[in-house]
mmCIF file of C-alpha atoms and ligand atoms in Angstrom:
data_model
loop_
_atom_site.group_PDB
_atom_site.id
_atom_site.type_symbol
_atom_site.label_atom_id
_atom_site.label_comp_id
_atom_site.label_asym_id
_atom_site.label_seq_id
_atom_site.Cartn_x
_atom_site.Cartn_y
_atom_site.Cartn_z
ATOM 1 C CA MET A 1 -63.168 -35.704 3.397
ATOM 2 C CA ASN A 2 -63.780 -32.361 1.730
ATOM 3 C CA SER A 3 -65.604 -32.848 -1.559
ATOM 4 C CA LEU A 4 -64.182 -30.859 -4.451
ATOM 5 C CA ILE A 5 -65.740 -27.532 -5.404
ATOM 6 C CA LYS A 6 -64.970 -25.031 -8.156
ATOM 7 C CA THR A 7 -62.273 -22.540 -7.143
ATOM 8 C CA ILE A 8 -62.168 -19.142 -8.835
ATOM 9 C CA VAL A 9 -59.020 -17.006 -8.696
ATOM 10 C CA GLY A 10 -59.649 -13.302 -9.228
ATOM 11 C CA LYS A 11 -59.365 -9.716 -8.061
ATOM 12 C CA ASP A 12 -63.039 -9.172 -7.239
ATOM 13 C CA ILE A 13 -63.280 -7.893 -3.674
ATOM 14 C CA LEU A 14 -67.088 -7.932 -3.694
ATOM 15 C CA GLU A 15 -67.066 -11.585 -4.726
ATOM 16 C CA ALA A 16 -64.653 -12.439 -1.894
ATOM 17 C CA ALA A 17 -66.866 -10.494 0.528
ATOM 18 C CA LYS A 18 -69.963 -12.326 -0.711
ATOM 19 C CA TRP A 19 -68.454 -15.738 0.048
ATOM 20 C CA LEU A 20 -67.155 -14.655 3.438
ATOM 21 C CA LYS A 21 -70.589 -13.275 4.395
ATOM 22 C CA GLN A 22 -72.065 -16.659 3.495
ATOM 23 C CA GLY A 23 -69.706 -18.321 5.977
ATOM 24 C CA ALA A 24 -67.268 -19.757 3.406
ATOM 25 C CA CYS A 25 -63.458 -19.661 3.528
ATOM 26 C CA VAL A 26 -61.576 -17.506 1.013
ATOM 27 C CA GLY A 27 -57.875 -17.213 0.140
ATOM 28 C CA ILE A 28 -56.629 -13.679 0.808
ATOM 29 C CA PRO A 29 -53.376 -11.888 0.024
ATOM 30 C CA THR A 30 -51.452 -10.076 2.751
ATOM 31 C CA GLU A 31 -48.022 -8.482 2.747
ATOM 32 C CA THR A 32 -46.576 -11.458 4.677
ATOM 33 C CA VAL A 33 -48.062 -14.649 3.236
ATOM 34 C CA TYR A 34 -51.437 -15.622 1.772
ATOM 35 C CA GLY A 35 -54.116 -16.392 4.358
ATOM 36 C CA LEU A 36 -57.091 -18.746 4.485
ATOM 37 C CA ALA A 37 -59.790 -16.445 5.832
ATOM 38 C CA ALA A 38 -63.181 -16.854 7.464
ATOM 39 C CA ASN A 39 -65.541 -14.778 9.613
ATOM 40 C CA ALA A 40 -63.693 -14.678 12.945
ATOM 41 C CA LEU A 41 -66.932 -14.233 14.907
ATOM 42 C CA ASP A 42 -68.632 -17.335 13.481
ATOM 43 C CA PRO A 43 -67.357 -20.673 14.853
ATOM 44 C CA LYS A 44 -69.130 -22.559 12.024
ATOM 45 C CA ALA A 45 -67.079 -20.596 9.478
ATOM 46 C CA VAL A 46 -63.847 -20.840 11.480
ATOM 47 C CA VAL A 47 -64.080 -24.595 11.982
ATOM 48 C CA GLN A 48 -63.779 -25.064 8.217
ATOM 49 C CA ILE A 49 -60.339 -23.427 8.290
ATOM 50 C CA PHE A 50 -59.139 -26.244 10.528
ATOM 51 C CA SER A 51 -60.605 -28.991 8.353
ATOM 52 C CA ILE A 52 -59.377 -27.505 5.045
ATOM 53 C CA LYS A 53 -55.858 -27.033 6.410
ATOM 54 C CA ASN A 54 -55.882 -30.275 8.353
ATOM 55 C CA ARG A 55 -54.854 -28.152 11.305
ATOM 56 C CA PRO A 56 -55.252 -29.245 14.926
ATOM 57 C CA THR A 57 -57.777 -27.102 16.803
ATOM 58 C CA PHE A 58 -55.257 -26.461 19.589
ATOM 59 C CA ASP A 59 -53.405 -24.162 17.162
ATOM 60 C CA PRO A 60 -54.957 -20.680 17.540
ATOM 61 C CA LEU A 61 -55.642 -18.289 14.654
ATOM 62 C CA ILE A 62 -54.696 -14.669 14.005
ATOM 63 C CA VAL A 63 -57.587 -12.189 13.761
ATOM 64 C CA HIS A 64 -57.209 -9.571 11.021
ATOM 65 C CA VAL A 65 -58.853 -6.173 11.477
ATOM 66 C CA ASP A 66 -59.047 -3.118 9.219
ATOM 67 C CA LYS A 67 -57.590 -0.517 11.584
ATOM 68 C CA LEU A 68 -56.087 0.005 15.010
ATOM 69 C CA GLU A 69 -59.307 1.523 16.407
ATOM 70 C CA SER A 70 -61.216 -1.708 15.646
ATOM 71 C CA VAL A 71 -59.141 -3.622 18.198
ATOM 72 C CA GLU A 72 -61.135 -2.157 21.091
ATOM 73 C CA THR A 73 -64.250 -4.028 19.953
ATOM 74 C CA PHE A 74 -62.466 -7.350 20.421
ATOM 75 C CA ALA A 75 -59.724 -6.867 23.025
ATOM 76 C CA ASP A 76 -60.294 -6.262 26.726
ATOM 77 C CA SER A 77 -57.255 -4.043 27.137
ATOM 78 C CA PHE A 78 -54.417 -2.622 25.065
ATOM 79 C CA PRO A 79 -51.240 -2.302 27.176
ATOM 80 C CA PHE A 80 -49.282 0.882 26.514
ATOM 81 C CA ALA A 81 -46.140 -0.746 25.055
ATOM 82 C CA LEU A 82 -48.147 -2.893 22.646
ATOM 83 C CA ARG A 83 -50.254 0.053 21.582
ATOM 84 C CA ALA A 84 -47.059 1.996 20.856
ATOM 85 C CA LEU A 85 -45.933 -0.851 18.573
ATOM 86 C CA ALA A 86 -49.305 -0.929 16.818
ATOM 87 C CA GLU A 87 -49.230 2.815 16.275
ATOM 88 C CA ARG A 88 -45.783 2.590 14.749
ATOM 89 C CA PHE A 89 -46.069 -0.596 12.668
ATOM 90 C CA TRP A 90 -49.722 -1.140 11.687
ATOM 91 C CA PRO A 91 -50.702 -1.841 9.003
ATOM 92 C CA GLY A 92 -47.765 -4.233 8.879
ATOM 93 C CA PRO A 93 -46.214 -7.619 9.699
ATOM 94 C CA LEU A 94 -46.789 -7.410 13.462
ATOM 95 C CA THR A 95 -49.244 -9.559 15.429
ATOM 96 C CA LEU A 96 -50.084 -8.622 19.009
ATOM 97 C CA LEU A 97 -51.388 -10.898 21.750
ATOM 98 C CA LEU A 98 -54.111 -9.071 23.693
ATOM 99 C CA PRO A 99 -56.684 -10.228 26.288
ATOM 100 C CA LYS A 100 -59.781 -11.151 24.316
ATOM 101 C CA LYS A 101 -63.395 -10.189 24.818
ATOM 102 C CA GLU A 102 -66.119 -12.816 24.834
ATOM 103 C CA ILE A 103 -67.187 -11.913 21.291
ATOM 104 C CA ILE A 104 -64.096 -13.751 19.956
ATOM 105 C CA PRO A 105 -64.986 -17.474 19.903
ATOM 106 C CA ASP A 106 -62.790 -19.848 21.941
ATOM 107 C CA LEU A 107 -62.187 -21.835 18.759
ATOM 108 C CA VAL A 108 -60.203 -18.880 17.363
ATOM 109 C CA THR A 109 -57.870 -18.688 20.373
ATOM 110 C CA ALA A 110 -57.844 -22.440 21.105
ATOM 111 C CA GLY A 111 -59.333 -21.627 24.489
ATOM 112 C CA LEU A 112 -56.488 -19.263 25.423
ATOM 113 C CA PRO A 113 -57.315 -15.993 27.208
ATOM 114 C CA ARG A 114 -55.392 -13.896 24.679
ATOM 115 C CA MET A 115 -56.208 -13.295 21.025
ATOM 116 C CA ALA A 116 -53.678 -12.700 18.281
ATOM 117 C CA VAL A 117 -54.576 -9.653 16.187
ATOM 118 C CA ARG A 118 -53.067 -7.610 13.385
ATOM 119 C CA VAL A 119 -53.824 -5.039 10.677
ATOM 120 C CA PRO A 120 -52.341 -6.411 7.437
ATOM 121 C CA GLN A 121 -50.656 -4.073 4.966
ATOM 122 C CA HIS A 122 -52.280 -4.875 1.657
ATOM 123 C CA ASN A 123 -54.738 -2.576 -0.098
ATOM 124 C CA MET A 124 -57.004 -5.353 -1.361
ATOM 125 C CA VAL A 125 -57.425 -7.009 2.001
ATOM 126 C CA LEU A 126 -57.866 -3.676 3.802
ATOM 127 C CA ASP A 127 -60.565 -2.822 1.277
ATOM 128 C CA LEU A 128 -62.153 -6.238 1.842
ATOM 129 C CA LEU A 129 -62.050 -5.853 5.647
ATOM 130 C CA SER A 130 -63.631 -2.415 5.471
ATOM 131 C CA GLN A 131 -66.560 -3.919 3.562
ATOM 132 C CA LEU A 132 -67.187 -6.697 6.073
ATOM 133 C CA PRO A 133 -69.115 -6.361 9.326
ATOM 134 C CA PHE A 134 -66.676 -8.792 11.014
ATOM 135 C CA PRO A 135 -62.903 -9.379 11.297
ATOM 136 C CA LEU A 136 -61.187 -12.269 9.514
ATOM 137 C CA ALA A 137 -59.504 -15.208 11.209
ATOM 138 C CA ALA A 138 -56.736 -16.348 8.891
ATOM 139 C CA PRO A 139 -53.822 -18.729 9.206
ATOM 140 C CA SER A 140 -51.382 -19.123 6.349
ATOM 141 C CA ALA A 141 -53.141 -20.749 3.366
ATOM 142 C CA ASN A 142 -51.129 -23.983 3.247
ATOM 143 C CA PRO A 143 -51.776 -27.501 4.498
ATOM 144 C CA PHE A 144 -50.665 -27.712 8.155
ATOM 145 C CA GLY A 145 -46.890 -27.974 8.515
ATOM 146 C CA TYR A 146 -46.017 -27.218 4.871
ATOM 147 C CA ILE A 147 -44.264 -24.154 3.435
ATOM 148 C CA SER A 148 -46.373 -20.973 3.604
ATOM 149 C CA PRO A 149 -47.746 -19.566 0.294
ATOM 150 C CA THR A 150 -46.368 -16.269 -0.986
ATOM 151 C CA ARG A 151 -47.965 -16.321 -4.453
ATOM 152 C CA VAL A 152 -51.527 -16.910 -5.542
ATOM 153 C CA GLU A 153 -50.515 -20.028 -7.509
ATOM 154 C CA HIS A 154 -49.211 -21.623 -4.299
ATOM 155 C CA VAL A 155 -52.682 -21.303 -2.782
ATOM 156 C CA GLU A 156 -54.392 -22.540 -5.924
ATOM 157 C CA GLN A 157 -52.109 -25.570 -6.190
ATOM 158 C CA GLN A 158 -52.755 -26.648 -2.630
ATOM 159 C CA LEU A 159 -56.257 -25.478 -1.762
ATOM 160 C CA GLY A 160 -57.862 -25.451 -5.220
ATOM 161 C CA GLY A 161 -61.050 -27.550 -5.092
ATOM 162 C CA LEU A 162 -61.471 -26.881 -1.375
ATOM 163 C CA ILE A 163 -62.454 -23.177 -1.327
ATOM 164 C CA PRO A 164 -64.715 -21.175 -3.655
ATOM 165 C CA TYR A 165 -62.561 -18.074 -4.132
ATOM 166 C CA ILE A 166 -58.950 -16.895 -3.939
ATOM 167 C CA LEU A 167 -58.306 -13.167 -4.062
ATOM 168 C CA ASP A 168 -55.266 -12.524 -6.244
ATOM 169 C CA GLY A 169 -53.121 -9.798 -4.718
ATOM 170 C CA GLY A 170 -49.853 -10.630 -6.469
ATOM 171 C CA ALA A 171 -46.643 -11.796 -4.831
ATOM 172 C CA CYS A 172 -46.359 -11.094 -1.098
ATOM 173 C CA ARG A 173 -44.055 -8.155 -0.438
ATOM 174 C CA VAL A 174 -42.576 -9.369 2.870
ATOM 175 C CA GLY A 175 -42.660 -13.140 2.365
ATOM 176 C CA LEU A 176 -42.346 -14.171 6.025
ATOM 177 C CA GLU A 177 -45.208 -14.496 8.505
ATOM 178 C CA SER A 178 -45.828 -11.664 10.964
ATOM 179 C CA THR A 179 -43.736 -11.259 14.098
ATOM 180 C CA ILE A 180 -45.806 -12.207 17.167
ATOM 181 C CA VAL A 181 -45.412 -10.001 20.239
ATOM 182 C CA GLY A 182 -47.074 -9.882 23.653
ATOM 183 C CA LEU A 183 -46.358 -9.165 27.296
ATOM 184 C CA GLU A 184 -45.008 -11.574 29.919
ATOM 185 C CA GLY A 185 -45.699 -9.591 33.050
ATOM 186 C CA ASN A 186 -44.351 -6.208 31.998
ATOM 187 C CA LEU A 187 -41.785 -7.569 29.556
ATOM 188 C CA VAL A 188 -42.352 -7.153 25.849
ATOM 189 C CA THR A 189 -41.853 -10.647 24.460
ATOM 190 C CA VAL A 190 -41.380 -11.904 20.919
ATOM 191 C CA TYR A 191 -42.983 -15.338 20.495
ATOM 192 C CA ARG A 192 -42.409 -15.774 16.777
ATOM 193 C CA LEU A 193 -39.712 -14.112 14.686
ATOM 194 C CA GLY A 194 -41.165 -12.777 11.453
ATOM 195 C CA GLY A 195 -41.490 -10.031 8.891
ATOM 196 C CA LEU A 196 -40.859 -7.219 11.398
ATOM 197 C CA SER A 197 -37.322 -7.372 12.776
ATOM 198 C CA VAL A 198 -36.524 -7.489 16.491
ATOM 199 C CA GLU A 199 -34.337 -4.420 15.953
ATOM 200 C CA ALA A 200 -37.346 -2.466 14.642
ATOM 201 C CA ILE A 201 -39.423 -3.482 17.665
ATOM 202 C CA GLU A 202 -36.626 -2.569 20.086
ATOM 203 C CA SER A 203 -36.306 0.848 18.460
ATOM 204 C CA VAL A 204 -39.771 1.609 19.864
ATOM 205 C CA VAL A 205 -39.977 -0.255 23.191
ATOM 206 C CA GLY A 206 -36.347 -0.923 24.130
ATOM 207 C CA PRO A 207 -34.880 -4.388 24.776
ATOM 208 C CA VAL A 208 -37.323 -7.294 24.429
ATOM 209 C CA GLN A 209 -37.125 -10.931 25.453
ATOM 210 C CA ILE A 210 -37.433 -13.667 22.878
ATOM 211 C CA GLN A 211 -39.338 -16.809 23.776
ATOM 212 C CA LEU A 212 -39.454 -19.306 20.929
ATOM 213 C CA ASN A 213 -39.952 -23.082 21.087
ATOM 214 C CA GLN A 214 -41.752 -23.230 24.363
ATOM 215 C CA SER A 215 -42.385 -26.915 24.886
ATOM 216 C CA SER A 216 -44.892 -25.890 27.579
ATOM 217 C CA ASN A 217 -46.984 -24.125 24.969
ATOM 218 C CA PRO A 218 -48.638 -26.698 22.754
ATOM 219 C CA ALA A 219 -50.905 -23.948 21.492
ATOM 220 C CA ALA A 220 -48.294 -22.568 19.151
ATOM 221 C CA PRO A 221 -47.206 -24.918 16.387
ATOM 222 C CA GLY A 222 -45.714 -21.938 14.530
ATOM 223 C CA MET A 223 -43.128 -22.342 17.255
ATOM 224 C CA LEU A 224 -42.788 -26.104 16.802
ATOM 225 C CA LYS A 225 -39.381 -27.399 15.907
ATOM 226 C CA THR A 226 -40.462 -28.894 12.601
ATOM 227 C CA HIS A 227 -42.849 -26.693 10.648
ATOM 228 C CA TYR A 228 -42.868 -24.793 7.365
ATOM 229 C CA ALA A 229 -41.254 -27.931 5.976
ATOM 230 C CA PRO A 230 -40.694 -29.171 2.435
ATOM 231 C CA ARG A 231 -41.412 -32.842 1.686
ATOM 232 C CA LYS A 232 -37.796 -33.452 0.762
ATOM 233 C CA PRO A 233 -35.131 -33.599 3.452
ATOM 234 C CA LEU A 234 -33.322 -30.271 3.880
ATOM 235 C CA PHE A 235 -29.803 -30.176 5.315
ATOM 236 C CA LEU A 236 -28.299 -26.890 6.512
ATOM 237 C CA GLY A 237 -24.773 -25.751 7.186
ATOM 238 C CA ASN A 238 -21.524 -25.921 5.276
ATOM 239 C CA VAL A 239 -22.781 -26.435 1.769
ATOM 240 C CA GLN A 240 -19.598 -27.942 0.297
ATOM 241 C CA ALA A 241 -19.321 -30.473 3.132
ATOM 242 C CA LEU A 242 -22.997 -31.411 2.962
ATOM 243 C CA ILE A 243 -22.825 -31.944 -0.784
ATOM 244 C CA SER A 244 -19.799 -34.206 -0.490
ATOM 245 C CA GLU A 245 -21.675 -36.271 2.115
ATOM 246 C CA HIS A 246 -24.275 -37.160 -0.520
ATOM 247 C CA PRO A 247 -22.337 -38.337 -3.565
ATOM 248 C CA GLY A 248 -24.362 -39.304 -6.610
ATOM 249 C CA LYS A 249 -27.546 -37.642 -5.354
ATOM 250 C CA ARG A 250 -29.518 -34.992 -7.218
ATOM 251 C CA ILE A 251 -29.148 -31.995 -4.919
ATOM 252 C CA GLY A 252 -31.269 -28.856 -4.819
ATOM 253 C CA LEU A 253 -29.230 -26.016 -3.358
ATOM 254 C CA LEU A 254 -30.628 -22.972 -1.568
ATOM 255 C CA SER A 255 -27.993 -20.253 -1.426
ATOM 256 C CA PHE A 256 -28.177 -16.795 0.084
ATOM 257 C CA SER A 257 -26.495 -14.306 -2.199
ATOM 258 C CA GLY A 258 -24.087 -15.875 -4.597
ATOM 259 C CA LEU A 259 -23.880 -18.686 -7.023
ATOM 260 C CA ILE A 260 -21.980 -21.332 -5.094
ATOM 261 C CA ASP A 261 -19.467 -22.941 -7.369
ATOM 262 C CA VAL A 262 -20.415 -26.568 -6.903
ATOM 263 C CA GLU A 263 -21.935 -29.219 -9.143
ATOM 264 C CA VAL A 264 -25.571 -29.495 -8.140
ATOM 265 C CA PHE A 265 -28.772 -30.472 -9.891
ATOM 266 C CA GLN A 266 -30.460 -27.113 -9.258
ATOM 267 C CA GLN A 267 -29.604 -23.927 -7.405
ATOM 268 C CA GLU A 268 -31.943 -21.201 -6.114
ATOM 269 C CA ILE A 269 -30.417 -17.896 -4.978
ATOM 270 C CA LEU A 270 -32.390 -15.841 -2.428
ATOM 271 C CA SER A 271 -30.910 -12.450 -3.320
ATOM 272 C CA LYS A 272 -28.109 -11.853 -5.798
ATOM 273 C CA THR A 273 -27.279 -8.556 -4.105
ATOM 274 C CA GLY A 274 -27.394 -10.039 -0.588
ATOM 275 C CA ASN A 275 -30.426 -7.915 0.279
ATOM 276 C CA MET A 276 -32.178 -9.417 3.301
ATOM 277 C CA GLU A 277 -35.651 -8.093 2.422
ATOM 278 C CA GLU A 278 -35.379 -9.623 -1.023
ATOM 279 C CA ALA A 279 -34.121 -12.892 0.464
ATOM 280 C CA ALA A 280 -37.141 -13.015 2.796
ATOM 281 C CA GLN A 281 -39.473 -12.315 -0.114
ATOM 282 C CA HIS A 282 -38.060 -15.248 -2.094
ATOM 283 C CA LEU A 283 -37.488 -17.793 0.682
ATOM 284 C CA PHE A 284 -40.726 -19.798 0.602
ATOM 285 C CA ALA A 285 -41.079 -19.702 -3.188
ATOM 286 C CA ALA A 286 -37.481 -20.930 -3.571
ATOM 287 C CA LEU A 287 -38.095 -23.775 -1.125
ATOM 288 C CA ARG A 288 -41.216 -24.754 -3.042
ATOM 289 C CA THR A 289 -39.399 -24.642 -6.377
ATOM 290 C CA LEU A 290 -36.711 -26.972 -5.052
ATOM 291 C CA ASP A 291 -39.270 -29.213 -3.370
ATOM 292 C CA ASN A 292 -41.185 -29.552 -6.658
ATOM 293 C CA SER A 293 -38.027 -30.117 -8.723
ATOM 294 C CA ALA A 294 -36.526 -33.512 -9.485
ATOM 295 C CA ALA A 295 -33.883 -32.996 -6.790
ATOM 296 C CA GLU A 296 -33.714 -35.837 -4.265
ATOM 297 C CA LEU A 297 -32.586 -33.798 -1.311
ATOM 298 C CA LEU A 298 -32.083 -30.159 -0.428
ATOM 299 C CA VAL A 299 -29.043 -28.409 0.959
ATOM 300 C CA GLY A 300 -28.987 -24.827 2.199
ATOM 301 C CA GLU A 301 -26.816 -22.256 3.909
ATOM 302 C CA TRP A 302 -27.655 -20.030 6.848
ATOM 303 C CA VAL A 303 -28.045 -16.316 6.162
ATOM 304 C CA PRO A 304 -26.405 -13.601 8.322
ATOM 305 C CA ASP A 305 -28.260 -13.599 11.665
ATOM 306 C CA LEU A 306 -29.296 -9.933 11.615
ATOM 307 C CA GLY A 307 -32.579 -8.123 10.960
ATOM 308 C CA LEU A 308 -34.920 -10.330 8.929
ATOM 309 C CA GLY A 309 -32.045 -12.816 8.671
ATOM 310 C CA ARG A 310 -32.976 -14.066 12.143
ATOM 311 C CA ALA A 311 -36.490 -14.917 10.990
ATOM 312 C CA ILE A 312 -35.167 -16.514 7.780
ATOM 313 C CA ASN A 313 -32.813 -18.710 9.821
ATOM 314 C CA ASP A 314 -35.679 -19.569 12.161
ATOM 315 C CA ARG A 315 -37.796 -20.800 9.230
ATOM 316 C CA LEU A 316 -34.846 -22.694 7.760
ATOM 317 C CA ARG A 317 -34.186 -24.377 11.112
ATOM 318 C CA ARG A 318 -37.783 -25.558 11.342
ATOM 319 C CA ALA A 319 -37.888 -26.625 7.694
ATOM 320 C CA ALA A 320 -34.763 -28.744 8.082
ATOM 321 C CA VAL A 321 -34.621 -32.393 8.953
ATOM 322 C CA VAL A 322 -34.322 -33.033 12.646
ATOM 323 C CA GLY A 323 -33.293 -36.615 13.125
ATOM 324 C CA LYS A 324 -34.920 -37.626 9.820
ATOM 325 C CA GLU A 325 -32.841 -39.594 7.272
HETATM 326 O O1 TXA B 1 -48.342 -13.190 8.702
HETATM 327 C C1 TXA B 1 -49.119 -13.900 9.319
HETATM 328 O O2 TXA B 1 -49.160 -13.911 10.573
HETATM 329 C C2 TXA B 1 -50.036 -14.816 8.513
HETATM 330 C C3 TXA B 1 -50.978 -13.945 7.695
HETATM 331 C C4 TXA B 1 -52.027 -14.741 6.959
HETATM 332 O O3 TXA B 1 -51.557 -12.984 8.505
HETATM 333 N N1 TXA B 1 -50.740 -15.697 9.365
HETATM 334 C C5 TXA B 1 -50.127 -16.742 10.006
HETATM 335 O O4 TXA B 1 -50.977 -17.527 10.737
HETATM 336 O O5 TXA B 1 -48.954 -16.963 9.944
HETATM 337 P P1 TXA B 1 -50.641 -18.982 11.245
HETATM 338 O O6 TXA B 1 -51.922 -19.585 11.653
HETATM 339 O O7 TXA B 1 -49.894 -19.720 10.229
HETATM 340 O O8 TXA B 1 -49.829 -18.754 12.542
HETATM 341 C C6 TXA B 1 -50.523 -18.359 13.693
HETATM 342 C C7 TXA B 1 -49.687 -18.560 14.904
HETATM 343 C C8 TXA B 1 -50.061 -19.791 15.704
HETATM 344 O O9 TXA B 1 -49.467 -20.964 15.238
HETATM 345 C C9 TXA B 1 -49.527 -19.409 17.064
HETATM 346 O O10 TXA B 1 -48.139 -19.620 17.065
HETATM 347 C C10 TXA B 1 -49.767 -17.904 17.117
HETATM 348 O O11 TXA B 1 -49.955 -17.481 15.803
HETATM 349 N N2 TXA B 1 -50.987 -17.557 17.854
HETATM 350 C C11 TXA B 1 -52.211 -17.284 17.349
HETATM 351 N N3 TXA B 1 -53.083 -17.004 18.320
HETATM 352 C C12 TXA B 1 -52.411 -17.096 19.470
HETATM 353 C C13 TXA B 1 -52.776 -16.949 20.825
HETATM 354 N N4 TXA B 1 -54.023 -16.631 21.178
HETATM 355 N N5 TXA B 1 -51.822 -17.127 21.758
HETATM 356 C C14 TXA B 1 -50.558 -17.465 21.395
HETATM 357 N N6 TXA B 1 -50.147 -17.633 20.112
HETATM 358 C C15 TXA B 1 -51.063 -17.450 19.172
HETATM 359 MG MG1 MG B 2 -48.759 -21.071 9.252
#
């Protein structure tokens, strides 16, 4: 029921700040994916994020701050192990779950006692944050459940007409959402695989536990089984076998490193050199390209389950059809 407004795409940080100060939502670049930002301390601004994205209000938002020291204003405590991670990896693709202070509205955390917070690694958004007297709540700037945006055109295509301004920061360097980490008791726990590898986290705090897909945690759709999904059905596994199961269909193929020698309608390669960082960077854009092509269904292969490959496989798993078709 949002009426259409004029959307401007540009690089004007003051203009973005002006809209945010007025309580509007603005598209912002980060190193992971583009975000849909609003004043995190103003529930009237934050509620618009949910309506624009068509996102259920039980799905909490990540709060973006300009520097590590700012966390103390919003978090009640900063456990040693999590602080060590922040010191090592911020600004960067790491989100920490910390006990929140009252100043953070319940709408932001979906009523949960912890807030999710990170310092993004992108000069434009750090500049923007330093000019604002409040932090920014920002989920990925896509309609709920769809593929996350990694280029400014993705945001414009999907949220154009719904927000006044999109800050153009170029293509996202990492291309996967941040890794979400918190404590369960004393155990460092990864709740969402993402742009910072588990290996990198373990190099600072030692072995961690991984807790994805908690059915008991409805507050985390990023952990839902089907999410980040294209409109077309995506089948994963042995590419040759999957293709032969769909004779006569126009197939869009997502391959990891090499051109797979099969007859398909269209093929997108994540990284010709098999570089995992590059594959992560291209993943969402490649899925979008195939989804917007004239292919009828999508077929993809798993990537090696190491480093960022684990997060890529996690996104592929959630993007794939589960019991559909
Ligand atoms: O890289 C990113 O994290 C991007 C950029 C824009 O910063 N943001 C992003 O936000 O991916 P979003 O809304 O798409 O994913 C946020 C997820 C939630 O779905 C939930 O899984 C988790 O973060 N989350 C947020 N707040 C939480 C909380 N208080 N407790 C537990 N999980 C939380
Ligand atoms: Mg998202």
